[in-house]
Amino acid sequence: MAGDDASLTIAGERYELAVADDFAGPRVDEGLWLDHYLPHWTTAERSAARYDLGSEGLQLRIDADQPAWRAEDGRMRVSNIQNGAFSGDAGSERGTHRHTAGLLVRTPVPIRRPWTPLAGYVEATLRAPADPGCMLAIWLVGFEESGPADSGEITIAELFGERIAPERSTVRCGVKAVNDLRLVTDVADIELPIDATAAHRYGAAWNAERVHLLVDGEVVRTLDQGVGYPLQLMIDLFEFPATEERPPAAYPKTALIQSVRAYRRSDPQQDSPL
């Protein structure tokens, strides 16, 4: 990858900066972000993110008293920011990221789509925890307003705490079909000579035909399938507790989002802008 912050060249394609957030304000920018994880499938108190803003960026937290995201999904807890929201009415199956069977809308949400790109380049600078019960993830997921089949996911990075070490860390990345029969799930674990608890940049450049996945500006995977419908960006810190015990000294579990950058391709004829 070559270029400055305002423009980049990736795999021969030129990109121009469209959205930038360094999380410098006193609160998350509500014009860009929703600080809930898929709130339509659960209740507001369960979907709400725990976080702090400081000089280094946005620190996502999992607290000892944080409730599970959904009682039906067991102990899993999450703090997340996402740049959109869509759902049908209460009881409907329509909504963004129907990632597991049996999901029904519990809390209808108004449509929010400040930027749901069809193509482009997105990257975030992240610091992940080396906690074996946690995962930090960044995904682009089908918004699904255009239809329930438009549900594929670009897995930019999944960083599992037990696979992070000072000399080498594993990054899981690829494409997941979810409910899109036009796609084939293809994710892989890439071991890299990085310490993922330090700041690294994780990104994806994509269009309807192809996906390039990058770490620190270098392409680590290219997939010859793409996603050509609107996508929503999600950055999430998950905890998967093994037991119900929550020793206060073990909390909070944290991860840092230092910045997010989103780019549109320079040729306006190639795709719709962000």
mmCIF file of C-alpha atoms in Angstrom:
data_model
loop_
_atom_site.group_PDB
_atom_site.id
_atom_site.type_symbol
_atom_site.label_atom_id
_atom_site.label_comp_id
_atom_site.label_asym_id
_atom_site.label_seq_id
_atom_site.Cartn_x
_atom_site.Cartn_y
_atom_site.Cartn_z
ATOM 1 C CA MET A 1 0.000 0.000 0.000
ATOM 2 C CA ALA A 2 1.343 3.413 -0.967
ATOM 3 C CA GLY A 3 0.140 6.925 -0.263
ATOM 4 C CA ASP A 4 -0.605 9.409 2.492
ATOM 5 C CA ASP A 5 -3.599 9.674 4.801
ATOM 6 C CA ALA A 6 -5.690 11.521 2.192
ATOM 7 C CA SER A 7 -5.148 9.041 -0.633
ATOM 8 C CA LEU A 8 -3.905 5.477 -1.035
ATOM 9 C CA THR A 9 -3.060 2.982 -3.762
ATOM 10 C CA ILE A 10 -3.878 -0.681 -3.044
ATOM 11 C CA ALA A 11 -3.385 -3.456 -5.604
ATOM 12 C CA GLY A 12 -3.315 -0.866 -8.364
ATOM 13 C CA GLU A 13 -6.505 0.939 -7.278
ATOM 14 C CA ARG A 14 -6.490 4.542 -6.090
ATOM 15 C CA TYR A 15 -8.561 5.526 -3.046
ATOM 16 C CA GLU A 16 -9.488 8.886 -1.507
ATOM 17 C CA LEU A 17 -10.270 9.539 2.161
ATOM 18 C CA ALA A 18 -14.005 9.803 2.894
ATOM 19 C CA VAL A 19 -14.401 9.278 6.657
ATOM 20 C CA ALA A 20 -11.895 9.686 9.496
ATOM 21 C CA ASP A 21 -12.354 9.338 13.238
ATOM 22 C CA ASP A 22 -9.642 9.524 15.899
ATOM 23 C CA PHE A 23 -12.156 9.404 18.783
ATOM 24 C CA ALA A 24 -10.927 12.708 20.153
ATOM 25 C CA GLY A 25 -14.258 14.021 21.451
ATOM 26 C CA PRO A 26 -15.874 13.621 24.856
ATOM 27 C CA ARG A 27 -18.302 11.049 23.397
ATOM 28 C CA VAL A 28 -18.505 8.738 20.423
ATOM 29 C CA ASP A 29 -19.604 10.695 17.345
ATOM 30 C CA GLU A 30 -23.316 9.863 17.108
ATOM 31 C CA GLY A 31 -23.325 11.052 13.510
ATOM 32 C CA LEU A 32 -21.063 8.127 12.626
ATOM 33 C CA TRP A 33 -21.526 5.459 15.293
ATOM 34 C CA LEU A 34 -24.087 3.564 17.298
ATOM 35 C CA ASP A 35 -22.628 2.316 20.599
ATOM 36 C CA HIS A 36 -24.762 -0.842 20.750
ATOM 37 C CA TYR A 37 -24.184 -4.353 19.398
ATOM 38 C CA LEU A 38 -27.008 -5.375 17.024
ATOM 39 C CA PRO A 39 -29.582 -3.824 19.362
ATOM 40 C CA HIS A 40 -32.612 -5.059 17.409
ATOM 41 C CA TRP A 41 -32.000 -8.703 18.399
ATOM 42 C CA THR A 42 -31.912 -7.956 22.146
ATOM 43 C CA THR A 43 -32.656 -5.200 24.671
ATOM 44 C CA ALA A 44 -30.923 -1.859 25.097
ATOM 45 C CA GLU A 45 -29.326 -2.649 28.458
ATOM 46 C CA ARG A 46 -27.819 -5.840 27.022
ATOM 47 C CA SER A 47 -26.580 -4.333 23.728
ATOM 48 C CA ALA A 48 -25.067 -1.136 25.184
ATOM 49 C CA ALA A 49 -21.303 -0.763 24.904
ATOM 50 C CA ARG A 50 -19.106 0.022 27.881
ATOM 51 C CA TYR A 51 -16.232 2.329 26.897
ATOM 52 C CA ASP A 52 -13.926 5.213 27.808
ATOM 53 C CA LEU A 53 -12.531 7.979 25.610
ATOM 54 C CA GLY A 54 -9.048 9.321 26.242
ATOM 55 C CA SER A 55 -5.931 10.665 24.592
ATOM 56 C CA GLU A 56 -5.202 7.353 22.858
ATOM 57 C CA GLY A 57 -8.682 6.777 21.438
ATOM 58 C CA LEU A 58 -11.745 4.695 22.283
ATOM 59 C CA GLN A 59 -11.243 1.970 24.888
ATOM 60 C CA LEU A 60 -13.927 -0.702 24.738
ATOM 61 C CA ARG A 61 -14.597 -2.410 28.081
ATOM 62 C CA ILE A 62 -16.198 -5.570 29.380
ATOM 63 C CA ASP A 63 -17.113 -5.021 33.030
ATOM 64 C CA ALA A 64 -17.752 -7.586 35.742
ATOM 65 C CA ASP A 65 -21.395 -6.490 36.049
ATOM 66 C CA GLN A 66 -22.075 -6.363 32.303
ATOM 67 C CA PRO A 67 -25.031 -8.533 31.251
ATOM 68 C CA ALA A 68 -24.875 -11.167 28.533
ATOM 69 C CA TRP A 69 -25.849 -9.892 25.087
ATOM 70 C CA ARG A 70 -28.794 -12.319 24.880
ATOM 71 C CA ALA A 71 -29.825 -14.810 27.524
ATOM 72 C CA GLU A 72 -30.400 -17.353 24.744
ATOM 73 C CA ASP A 73 -26.735 -17.104 23.718
ATOM 74 C CA GLY A 74 -25.324 -17.958 27.124
ATOM 75 C CA ARG A 75 -22.585 -15.942 28.807
ATOM 76 C CA MET A 76 -21.225 -14.083 25.767
ATOM 77 C CA ARG A 77 -20.834 -10.353 26.426
ATOM 78 C CA VAL A 78 -19.807 -7.617 24.017
ATOM 79 C CA SER A 79 -19.023 -3.926 23.730
ATOM 80 C CA ASN A 80 -19.285 -2.664 20.163
ATOM 81 C CA ILE A 81 -19.542 0.338 17.899
ATOM 82 C CA GLN A 82 -21.203 0.082 14.489
ATOM 83 C CA ASN A 83 -21.982 2.610 11.791
ATOM 84 C CA GLY A 84 -25.568 1.711 11.018
ATOM 85 C CA ALA A 85 -28.818 0.179 12.195
ATOM 86 C CA PHE A 86 -31.675 -1.558 10.414
ATOM 87 C CA SER A 87 -34.502 -3.815 11.532
ATOM 88 C CA GLY A 88 -38.058 -4.804 10.796
ATOM 89 C CA ASP A 89 -40.898 -4.582 13.275
ATOM 90 C CA ALA A 90 -40.954 -6.423 16.608
ATOM 91 C CA GLY A 91 -41.164 -10.164 15.996
ATOM 92 C CA SER A 92 -39.764 -9.831 12.475
ATOM 93 C CA GLU A 93 -36.816 -11.856 11.129
ATOM 94 C CA ARG A 94 -35.570 -8.802 9.207
ATOM 95 C CA GLY A 95 -32.505 -7.049 10.535
ATOM 96 C CA THR A 96 -28.790 -6.577 10.016
ATOM 97 C CA HIS A 97 -26.510 -9.575 10.629
ATOM 98 C CA ARG A 98 -28.804 -12.585 11.176
ATOM 99 C CA HIS A 99 -25.749 -14.568 12.208
ATOM 100 C CA THR A 100 -27.512 -17.376 14.072
ATOM 101 C CA ALA A 101 -30.804 -19.247 13.773
ATOM 102 C CA GLY A 102 -33.898 -18.132 15.655
ATOM 103 C CA LEU A 103 -33.201 -14.404 15.795
ATOM 104 C CA LEU A 104 -36.334 -12.246 16.002
ATOM 105 C CA VAL A 105 -36.491 -8.494 16.415
ATOM 106 C CA ARG A 106 -36.917 -7.681 20.087
ATOM 107 C CA THR A 107 -36.197 -3.930 19.964
ATOM 108 C CA PRO A 108 -37.061 -2.290 16.622
ATOM 109 C CA VAL A 109 -34.561 0.389 15.612
ATOM 110 C CA PRO A 110 -34.859 3.303 13.178
ATOM 111 C CA ILE A 111 -32.794 3.017 10.018
ATOM 112 C CA ARG A 112 -29.395 4.709 10.340
ATOM 113 C CA ARG A 113 -26.880 4.566 7.511
ATOM 114 C CA PRO A 114 -24.389 7.472 7.750
ATOM 115 C CA TRP A 115 -22.064 5.429 5.535
ATOM 116 C CA THR A 116 -22.774 1.941 4.252
ATOM 117 C CA PRO A 117 -20.383 1.564 1.322
ATOM 118 C CA LEU A 118 -20.698 -0.677 -1.721
ATOM 119 C CA ALA A 119 -16.916 -0.734 -2.215
ATOM 120 C CA GLY A 120 -13.779 0.975 -0.988
ATOM 121 C CA TYR A 121 -11.117 0.575 1.654
ATOM 122 C CA VAL A 122 -11.613 0.613 5.427
ATOM 123 C CA GLU A 123 -8.983 0.244 8.133
ATOM 124 C CA ALA A 124 -8.818 0.595 11.898
ATOM 125 C CA THR A 125 -5.833 0.905 14.203
ATOM 126 C CA LEU A 126 -6.441 -1.485 17.100
ATOM 127 C CA ARG A 127 -4.811 -2.862 20.249
ATOM 128 C CA ALA A 128 -6.218 -6.255 21.251
ATOM 129 C CA PRO A 129 -6.159 -7.927 24.671
ATOM 130 C CA ALA A 130 -4.151 -11.124 25.202
ATOM 131 C CA ASP A 131 -6.941 -12.421 27.443
ATOM 132 C CA PRO A 132 -7.794 -16.051 26.577
ATOM 133 C CA GLY A 133 -11.513 -15.403 27.091
ATOM 134 C CA CYS A 134 -11.699 -12.411 24.735
ATOM 135 C CA MET A 135 -11.779 -11.622 21.030
ATOM 136 C CA LEU A 136 -11.442 -8.254 19.316
ATOM 137 C CA ALA A 137 -13.043 -8.191 15.862
ATOM 138 C CA ILE A 138 -13.567 -5.825 12.946
ATOM 139 C CA TRP A 139 -16.124 -6.783 10.302
ATOM 140 C CA LEU A 140 -18.004 -5.379 7.343
ATOM 141 C CA VAL A 141 -21.442 -7.031 7.332
ATOM 142 C CA GLY A 142 -24.352 -6.883 4.913
ATOM 143 C CA PHE A 143 -26.783 -4.148 5.960
ATOM 144 C CA GLU A 144 -29.708 -6.272 4.656
ATOM 145 C CA GLU A 145 -32.121 -3.403 4.016
ATOM 146 C CA SER A 146 -31.838 -4.355 0.333
ATOM 147 C CA GLY A 147 -32.895 -7.924 1.149
ATOM 148 C CA PRO A 148 -32.137 -10.780 3.536
ATOM 149 C CA ALA A 149 -29.757 -12.459 1.079
ATOM 150 C CA ASP A 150 -27.450 -9.417 1.163
ATOM 151 C CA SER A 151 -25.922 -10.635 4.400
ATOM 152 C CA GLY A 152 -22.319 -11.593 3.643
ATOM 153 C CA GLU A 153 -19.455 -10.577 5.887
ATOM 154 C CA ILE A 154 -15.921 -9.423 5.188
ATOM 155 C CA THR A 155 -13.982 -10.551 8.247
ATOM 156 C CA ILE A 156 -11.229 -7.940 8.339
ATOM 157 C CA ALA A 157 -9.701 -9.341 11.528
ATOM 158 C CA GLU A 158 -10.648 -11.551 14.441
ATOM 159 C CA LEU A 159 -8.013 -11.449 17.180
ATOM 160 C CA PHE A 160 -8.426 -14.201 19.780
ATOM 161 C CA GLY A 161 -6.616 -13.497 23.032
ATOM 162 C CA GLU A 162 -5.207 -16.996 23.403
ATOM 163 C CA ARG A 163 -3.504 -16.634 20.001
ATOM 164 C CA ILE A 164 -1.681 -13.391 20.774
ATOM 165 C CA ALA A 165 1.949 -13.432 21.922
ATOM 166 C CA PRO A 166 4.803 -10.899 22.063
ATOM 167 C CA GLU A 167 6.550 -12.330 18.989
ATOM 168 C CA ARG A 168 3.693 -13.760 16.913
ATOM 169 C CA SER A 169 -0.076 -13.334 16.719
ATOM 170 C CA THR A 170 -2.792 -14.974 14.630
ATOM 171 C CA VAL A 171 -5.225 -12.892 12.581
ATOM 172 C CA ARG A 172 -8.371 -14.634 11.319
ATOM 173 C CA CYS A 173 -9.651 -13.001 8.130
ATOM 174 C CA GLY A 174 -11.670 -13.747 5.006
ATOM 175 C CA VAL A 175 -15.274 -13.829 3.800
ATOM 176 C CA LYS A 176 -18.289 -15.442 5.465
ATOM 177 C CA ALA A 177 -21.406 -16.224 3.453
ATOM 178 C CA VAL A 178 -23.770 -15.946 6.454
ATOM 179 C CA ASN A 179 -27.085 -16.202 4.536
ATOM 180 C CA ASP A 180 -25.798 -15.216 1.077
ATOM 181 C CA LEU A 181 -25.810 -18.317 -1.145
ATOM 182 C CA ARG A 182 -23.798 -16.431 -3.772
ATOM 183 C CA LEU A 183 -20.779 -16.477 -1.457
ATOM 184 C CA VAL A 184 -18.567 -19.282 -0.157
ATOM 185 C CA THR A 185 -17.272 -18.996 3.399
ATOM 186 C CA ASP A 186 -13.484 -18.722 3.207
ATOM 187 C CA VAL A 187 -11.691 -17.643 6.385
ATOM 188 C CA ALA A 188 -8.119 -18.440 7.340
ATOM 189 C CA ASP A 189 -5.833 -17.987 10.325
ATOM 190 C CA ILE A 190 -2.749 -16.001 9.304
ATOM 191 C CA GLU A 191 0.170 -16.081 11.730
ATOM 192 C CA LEU A 192 2.137 -12.838 11.619
ATOM 193 C CA PRO A 193 5.294 -11.609 13.380
ATOM 194 C CA ILE A 194 3.388 -8.988 15.372
ATOM 195 C CA ASP A 195 2.270 -8.437 18.941
ATOM 196 C CA ALA A 196 -1.441 -7.705 18.536
ATOM 197 C CA THR A 197 -1.554 -6.044 21.968
ATOM 198 C CA ALA A 198 0.410 -3.216 20.318
ATOM 199 C CA ALA A 199 -1.183 -0.878 17.768
ATOM 200 C CA HIS A 200 -1.605 -2.371 14.289
ATOM 201 C CA ARG A 201 -3.715 -1.410 11.282
ATOM 202 C CA TYR A 202 -6.252 -3.935 9.971
ATOM 203 C CA GLY A 203 -8.003 -3.184 6.691
ATOM 204 C CA ALA A 204 -9.999 -4.439 3.720
ATOM 205 C CA ALA A 205 -10.199 -3.165 0.143
ATOM 206 C CA TRP A 206 -13.137 -4.640 -1.728
ATOM 207 C CA ASN A 207 -15.641 -4.461 -4.545
ATOM 208 C CA ALA A 208 -18.199 -6.865 -6.009
ATOM 209 C CA GLU A 209 -15.499 -9.111 -7.475
ATOM 210 C CA ARG A 210 -12.583 -9.218 -5.052
ATOM 211 C CA VAL A 211 -11.418 -8.627 -1.466
ATOM 212 C CA HIS A 212 -7.907 -7.687 -0.343
ATOM 213 C CA LEU A 213 -7.171 -8.005 3.384
ATOM 214 C CA LEU A 214 -4.320 -5.982 4.856
ATOM 215 C CA VAL A 215 -2.337 -5.711 8.081
ATOM 216 C CA ASP A 216 -0.147 -2.635 8.543
ATOM 217 C CA GLY A 217 -0.627 -1.728 4.902
ATOM 218 C CA GLU A 218 0.504 -5.081 3.512
ATOM 219 C CA VAL A 219 -1.864 -7.448 1.721
ATOM 220 C CA VAL A 220 -2.043 -10.733 3.671
ATOM 221 C CA ARG A 221 -4.905 -12.370 1.702
ATOM 222 C CA THR A 222 -6.716 -11.845 -1.583
ATOM 223 C CA LEU A 223 -10.032 -13.561 -2.274
ATOM 224 C CA ASP A 224 -11.541 -13.828 -5.749
ATOM 225 C CA GLN A 225 -15.063 -13.190 -4.512
ATOM 226 C CA GLY A 226 -16.506 -9.896 -3.430
ATOM 227 C CA VAL A 227 -19.517 -8.227 -1.895
ATOM 228 C CA GLY A 228 -21.405 -5.673 -3.957
ATOM 229 C CA TYR A 229 -24.174 -4.462 -1.650
ATOM 230 C CA PRO A 230 -24.196 -1.970 1.257
ATOM 231 C CA LEU A 231 -22.058 -2.981 4.232
ATOM 232 C CA GLN A 232 -21.960 -1.854 7.846
ATOM 233 C CA LEU A 233 -18.714 -1.593 9.816
ATOM 234 C CA MET A 234 -18.594 -3.181 13.275
ATOM 235 C CA ILE A 235 -15.732 -3.203 15.800
ATOM 236 C CA ASP A 236 -16.384 -5.387 18.821
ATOM 237 C CA LEU A 237 -14.750 -6.632 21.990
ATOM 238 C CA PHE A 238 -16.229 -9.983 23.039
ATOM 239 C CA GLU A 239 -15.851 -11.979 26.204
ATOM 240 C CA PHE A 240 -16.726 -15.686 26.262
ATOM 241 C CA PRO A 241 -16.677 -16.520 29.999
ATOM 242 C CA ALA A 242 -16.050 -20.180 30.824
ATOM 243 C CA THR A 243 -17.993 -19.948 34.106
ATOM 244 C CA GLU A 244 -20.363 -17.620 35.900
ATOM 245 C CA GLU A 245 -17.586 -16.503 38.267
ATOM 246 C CA ARG A 246 -16.486 -12.904 37.713
ATOM 247 C CA PRO A 247 -13.662 -11.984 40.094
ATOM 248 C CA PRO A 248 -13.683 -8.161 40.266
ATOM 249 C CA ALA A 249 -9.882 -8.050 40.055
ATOM 250 C CA ALA A 250 -10.037 -9.638 36.572
ATOM 251 C CA TYR A 251 -12.041 -6.688 35.167
ATOM 252 C CA PRO A 252 -12.386 -4.626 33.152
ATOM 253 C CA LYS A 253 -11.302 -6.446 29.990
ATOM 254 C CA THR A 254 -10.295 -3.782 27.462
ATOM 255 C CA ALA A 255 -9.315 -3.167 23.845
ATOM 256 C CA LEU A 256 -8.325 0.093 22.161
ATOM 257 C CA ILE A 257 -9.572 1.603 18.896
ATOM 258 C CA GLN A 258 -7.146 4.374 18.054
ATOM 259 C CA SER A 259 -8.581 5.425 14.704
ATOM 260 C CA VAL A 260 -10.825 4.456 11.796
ATOM 261 C CA ARG A 261 -10.337 5.504 8.176
ATOM 262 C CA ALA A 262 -12.686 4.837 5.253
ATOM 263 C CA TYR A 263 -11.842 5.535 1.614
ATOM 264 C CA ARG A 264 -13.772 5.606 -1.653
ATOM 265 C CA ARG A 265 -12.271 4.514 -4.938
ATOM 266 C CA SER A 266 -11.058 7.498 -6.970
ATOM 267 C CA ASP A 267 -12.881 6.513 -10.173
ATOM 268 C CA PRO A 268 -16.506 7.571 -9.580
ATOM 269 C CA GLN A 269 -17.677 5.283 -12.377
ATOM 270 C CA GLN A 270 -16.472 2.166 -10.591
ATOM 271 C CA ASP A 271 -18.936 2.178 -7.717
ATOM 272 C CA SER A 272 -21.164 4.359 -5.585
ATOM 273 C CA PRO A 273 -19.320 6.565 -3.063
ATOM 274 C CA LEU A 274 -19.349 6.007 0.676
#
